[in-house]
């Protein structure tokens, strides 16, 4: 795919870590230009490998061999150093703070192509949201990110309908990989990714049957 080079000085080496994660973000800034400026400004000390704007244009900031600085303090399945183990993609979107909105089709089409290429290049084991790996701090890319659509394109896992999981939900979330420092925030992070329906009627942070059903499917998918 066509990629515009827009290098960032904010990167270093992976220190020998293998690339096992693909992490999606939103930029959470008022304009695409503001986000691109920040991701390429040495003073900000943040970056990502790629940014995709709302027209579907893909910008590369850091080559995949190098560690970009997008995840911050984060973990999954007890593993830290997620920056060293991941490729990070930023999607231009104002985010919850400035006016969160649906990701346009052109942007989604580019996400799919880029992610499929990345999955073809590396042995990626986890396709996750920033909010999955940092549930106490982060909400991105949020409940409007089309995870189900991406899973149909071979990117990540989408749960099928199963009977409701009957065990302890928080224990299950921990086993899946979530940090459980703040249980309600972690439950909401799980729902942003896998049960976005609860945000339509503002029932997030309730342990509903749909949440238990999707949780059960993810457990079976991990086995
Ligand atoms: Zn993020």
Tab-separated table of C-alpha atoms and ligand atoms in Angstrom:
chain	number	residue	atom	x	y	z
A	1	UNK	CA	0.000	0.000	0.000
A	2	UNK	CA	1.010	3.598	-0.501
A	3	UNK	CA	2.651	5.042	2.629
A	4	UNK	CA	3.810	8.597	3.235
A	5	UNK	CA	7.079	8.809	5.154
A	6	UNK	CA	6.848	11.224	8.100
A	7	UNK	CA	9.668	10.162	10.451
A	8	UNK	CA	9.619	10.639	14.195
A	9	UNK	CA	12.807	11.000	16.258
A	10	UNK	CA	11.056	9.232	19.179
A	11	UNK	CA	12.167	5.604	18.882
A	12	UNK	CA	14.929	3.247	19.952
A	13	UNK	CA	15.812	-0.439	19.702
A	14	UNK	CA	13.571	-3.366	20.629
A	15	UNK	CA	16.326	-4.772	22.834
A	16	UNK	CA	15.945	-8.232	21.367
A	17	UNK	CA	12.173	-8.538	21.975
A	18	UNK	CA	10.095	-10.266	19.307
A	19	UNK	CA	7.079	-8.484	17.790
A	20	UNK	CA	3.981	-10.220	19.201
A	21	UNK	CA	1.411	-7.446	19.601
A	22	UNK	CA	-0.512	-5.136	17.298
A	23	UNK	CA	-1.945	-2.209	19.292
A	24	UNK	CA	-4.605	0.217	18.031
A	25	UNK	CA	-5.004	3.776	19.311
A	26	UNK	CA	-6.891	6.916	18.498
A	27	UNK	CA	-5.021	10.210	18.433
A	28	UNK	CA	-7.518	12.031	20.705
A	29	UNK	CA	-6.598	15.460	19.366
A	30	UNK	CA	-8.678	18.167	17.710
A	31	UNK	CA	-7.040	17.887	14.282
A	32	UNK	CA	-5.016	15.380	12.291
A	33	UNK	CA	-2.262	17.967	11.861
A	34	UNK	CA	-1.956	18.499	15.610
A	35	UNK	CA	-1.627	14.756	16.108
A	36	UNK	CA	0.969	14.344	13.349
A	37	UNK	CA	2.949	17.266	14.744
A	38	UNK	CA	2.976	15.744	18.223
A	39	UNK	CA	3.944	12.265	16.996
A	40	UNK	CA	6.946	13.677	15.142
A	41	UNK	CA	8.076	16.305	17.695
A	42	UNK	CA	11.193	15.298	19.650
A	43	UNK	CA	9.950	17.190	22.704
A	44	UNK	CA	6.754	15.111	22.995
A	45	UNK	CA	8.642	11.799	23.370
A	46	UNK	CA	5.690	9.898	21.913
A	47	UNK	CA	5.379	8.147	18.583
A	48	UNK	CA	3.745	5.228	16.810
A	49	UNK	CA	4.778	3.189	13.816
A	50	UNK	CA	1.874	4.474	11.735
A	51	UNK	CA	-0.924	7.031	11.727
A	52	UNK	CA	-3.988	6.683	9.498
A	53	UNK	CA	-6.014	9.816	8.859
A	54	UNK	CA	-9.747	10.011	8.199
A	55	UNK	CA	-9.244	9.946	4.425
A	56	UNK	CA	-7.356	6.660	4.786
A	57	UNK	CA	-3.888	8.152	4.146
A	58	UNK	CA	-1.182	6.138	5.945
A	59	UNK	CA	1.863	7.861	7.450
A	60	UNK	CA	4.930	5.974	8.687
A	61	UNK	CA	6.800	7.466	11.658
A	62	UNK	CA	9.000	4.575	12.836
A	63	UNK	CA	10.139	1.483	10.929
A	64	UNK	CA	8.832	-1.803	12.317
A	65	UNK	CA	12.284	-3.025	13.379
A	66	UNK	CA	12.479	-0.210	15.920
A	67	UNK	CA	10.562	0.436	19.147
A	68	UNK	CA	8.050	3.272	18.902
A	69	UNK	CA	6.790	4.952	22.085
A	70	UNK	CA	3.016	4.533	22.082
A	71	UNK	CA	1.924	2.185	24.871
A	72	UNK	CA	3.325	3.792	28.045
A	73	UNK	CA	2.861	1.898	31.301
A	74	UNK	CA	0.963	-1.193	30.200
A	75	UNK	CA	0.794	-4.966	30.485
A	76	UNK	CA	-0.875	-8.082	29.132
A	77	UNK	CA	-0.853	-11.558	30.660
A	78	UNK	CA	1.684	-10.277	33.165
A	79	UNK	CA	4.044	-9.168	30.396
A	80	UNK	CA	5.353	-5.593	30.321
A	81	UNK	CA	7.652	-3.765	27.856
A	82	UNK	CA	4.749	-3.734	25.418
A	83	UNK	CA	6.427	-1.054	23.263
A	84	UNK	CA	9.350	-3.392	22.687
A	85	UNK	CA	6.996	-6.208	21.681
A	86	UNK	CA	4.469	-4.327	19.549
A	87	UNK	CA	3.587	-2.375	16.472
A	88	UNK	CA	1.433	0.672	17.245
A	89	UNK	CA	-1.104	2.223	14.879
A	90	UNK	CA	-2.758	5.582	15.595
A	91	UNK	CA	-6.137	6.393	14.038
A	92	UNK	CA	-7.015	10.038	13.696
A	93	UNK	CA	-10.149	10.615	15.801
A	94	UNK	CA	-10.937	13.418	18.238
A	95	UNK	CA	-11.609	10.836	20.916
A	96	UNK	CA	-13.809	10.933	23.997
A	97	UNK	CA	-12.382	14.242	25.174
A	98	UNK	CA	-12.970	16.321	22.024
A	99	UNK	CA	-15.847	14.613	20.194
A	100	UNK	CA	-15.596	10.873	19.621
A	101	UNK	CA	-17.125	9.770	16.336
A	102	UNK	CA	-17.421	6.797	13.982
A	103	UNK	CA	-14.268	5.867	12.076
A	104	UNK	CA	-14.888	6.692	8.371
A	105	UNK	CA	-14.945	3.860	5.818
A	106	UNK	CA	-11.813	5.070	4.012
A	107	UNK	CA	-9.905	4.936	7.285
A	108	UNK	CA	-11.192	1.434	8.072
A	109	UNK	CA	-10.253	0.158	4.621
A	110	UNK	CA	-6.667	1.380	5.143
A	111	UNK	CA	-6.515	-0.111	8.653
A	112	UNK	CA	-7.485	-3.502	7.236
A	113	UNK	CA	-4.874	-3.463	4.463
A	114	UNK	CA	-2.074	-2.231	6.728
A	115	UNK	CA	-2.937	-4.672	9.533
A	116	UNK	CA	-3.134	-7.605	7.124
A	117	UNK	CA	0.314	-6.713	5.791
A	118	UNK	CA	1.713	-6.490	9.344
A	119	UNK	CA	0.162	-9.845	10.281
A	120	UNK	CA	1.822	-11.316	7.198
A	121	UNK	CA	5.252	-9.991	8.234
A	122	UNK	CA	5.288	-10.928	11.932
A	123	UNK	CA	4.087	-13.682	14.253
A	124	UNK	CA	1.502	-11.470	15.988
A	125	UNK	CA	-0.209	-13.256	18.911
A	126	UNK	CA	-2.315	-10.397	20.319
A	127	UNK	CA	-4.344	-7.767	18.465
A	128	UNK	CA	-5.462	-5.342	21.164
A	129	UNK	CA	-6.641	-1.854	22.083
A	130	UNK	CA	-4.512	0.560	24.055
A	131	UNK	CA	-7.333	0.366	26.631
A	132	UNK	CA	-6.858	-3.430	26.881
A	133	UNK	CA	-3.222	-3.096	27.934
A	134	UNK	CA	-3.690	0.064	30.072
A	135	UNK	CA	-7.300	-0.113	31.340
A	136	UNK	CA	-6.801	2.239	34.284
A	137	UNK	CA	-5.426	5.040	32.077
A	138	UNK	CA	-6.739	4.699	28.525
A	139	UNK	CA	-10.045	4.547	26.588
A	140	UNK	CA	-8.703	4.283	23.035
A	141	UNK	CA	-9.506	3.413	20.304
A	142	UNK	CA	-12.902	3.115	22.014
A	143	UNK	CA	-16.245	1.375	21.590
A	144	UNK	CA	-16.787	2.602	18.005
A	145	UNK	CA	-13.681	0.835	16.708
A	146	UNK	CA	-14.963	-1.894	14.334
A	147	UNK	CA	-13.385	-4.974	15.929
A	148	UNK	CA	-16.018	-7.341	14.540
A	149	UNK	CA	-15.486	-6.034	11.012
A	150	UNK	CA	-11.705	-6.380	11.373
A	151	UNK	CA	-12.022	-9.931	12.713
A	152	UNK	CA	-13.987	-10.830	9.582
A	153	UNK	CA	-10.959	-9.587	7.614
A	154	UNK	CA	-8.681	-11.904	9.621
A	155	UNK	CA	-7.490	-9.249	12.079
A	156	UNK	CA	-7.970	-10.213	15.725
A	157	UNK	CA	-10.626	-12.356	17.350
A	158	UNK	CA	-14.338	-11.696	17.628
A	159	UNK	CA	-16.415	-13.775	20.080
A	160	UNK	CA	-19.303	-15.946	18.942
A	161	UNK	CA	-22.476	-16.230	21.001
A	162	UNK	CA	-22.057	-18.743	23.802
A	163	UNK	CA	-23.949	-19.540	26.987
A	164	UNK	CA	-23.225	-17.063	29.782
A	165	UNK	CA	-19.979	-17.601	31.678
A	166	UNK	CA	-20.968	-18.632	35.206
A	167	UNK	CA	-17.700	-18.137	37.082
A	168	UNK	CA	-16.123	-15.023	38.571
A	169	UNK	CA	-15.954	-12.438	35.783
A	170	UNK	CA	-12.976	-10.560	37.242
A	171	UNK	CA	-10.988	-13.748	37.655
A	172	UNK	CA	-11.764	-14.554	34.033
A	173	UNK	CA	-10.619	-11.120	32.857
A	174	UNK	CA	-7.369	-11.613	34.742
A	175	UNK	CA	-6.819	-14.999	33.103
A	176	UNK	CA	-7.452	-13.499	29.663
A	177	UNK	CA	-4.650	-11.030	30.282
A	178	UNK	CA	-6.068	-7.840	31.808
A	179	UNK	CA	-4.381	-5.946	34.609
A	180	UNK	CA	-6.887	-5.966	37.500
A	181	UNK	CA	-5.654	-2.948	39.491
A	182	UNK	CA	-9.041	-1.250	39.000
A	183	UNK	CA	-11.784	-3.851	38.457
A	184	UNK	CA	-14.557	-1.518	37.178
A	185	UNK	CA	-12.211	0.161	34.687
A	186	UNK	CA	-10.981	-3.194	33.467
A	187	UNK	CA	-14.555	-4.437	32.978
A	188	UNK	CA	-15.286	-1.308	30.921
A	189	UNK	CA	-12.113	-1.847	28.866
A	190	UNK	CA	-13.263	-5.394	28.089
A	191	UNK	CA	-16.693	-4.083	27.080
A	192	UNK	CA	-15.211	-1.343	24.840
A	193	UNK	CA	-13.482	-4.068	22.879
A	194	UNK	CA	-15.901	-6.991	22.988
A	195	UNK	CA	-19.348	-5.743	24.114
A	196	UNK	CA	-19.747	-2.310	22.480
A	197	UNK	CA	-23.547	-2.698	22.559
A	198	UNK	CA	-23.582	-1.730	26.249
A	199	UNK	CA	-22.392	1.783	25.365
A	200	UNK	CA	-25.489	2.323	23.196
A	201	UNK	CA	-27.786	2.109	26.224
A	202	UNK	CA	-25.246	3.333	28.753
A	203	UNK	CA	-25.124	0.082	30.730
A	204	UNK	CA	-21.354	-0.331	30.701
A	205	UNK	CA	-19.797	-1.575	33.930
A	206	UNK	CA	-22.773	-3.885	34.510
A	207	UNK	CA	-22.134	-7.614	34.233
A	208	UNK	CA	-24.904	-8.464	31.758
A	209	UNK	CA	-25.596	-11.783	30.024
A	210	UNK	CA	-24.022	-10.526	26.799
A	211	UNK	CA	-20.807	-9.707	28.662
A	212	UNK	CA	-20.794	-13.184	30.202
A	213	UNK	CA	-21.530	-14.785	26.839
A	214	UNK	CA	-18.701	-13.026	24.986
A	215	UNK	CA	-16.330	-13.731	27.884
A	216	UNK	CA	-17.100	-17.427	27.597
A	217	UNK	CA	-16.358	-17.376	23.871
A	218	UNK	CA	-13.004	-15.660	24.412
A	219	UNK	CA	-12.056	-18.271	26.980
A	220	UNK	CA	-12.848	-21.043	24.514
A	221	UNK	CA	-10.943	-19.162	21.791
A	222	UNK	CA	-7.858	-19.049	24.012
A	223	UNK	CA	-7.930	-22.787	24.699
B	1	LIG	ZN1	-3.363	5.183	22.837
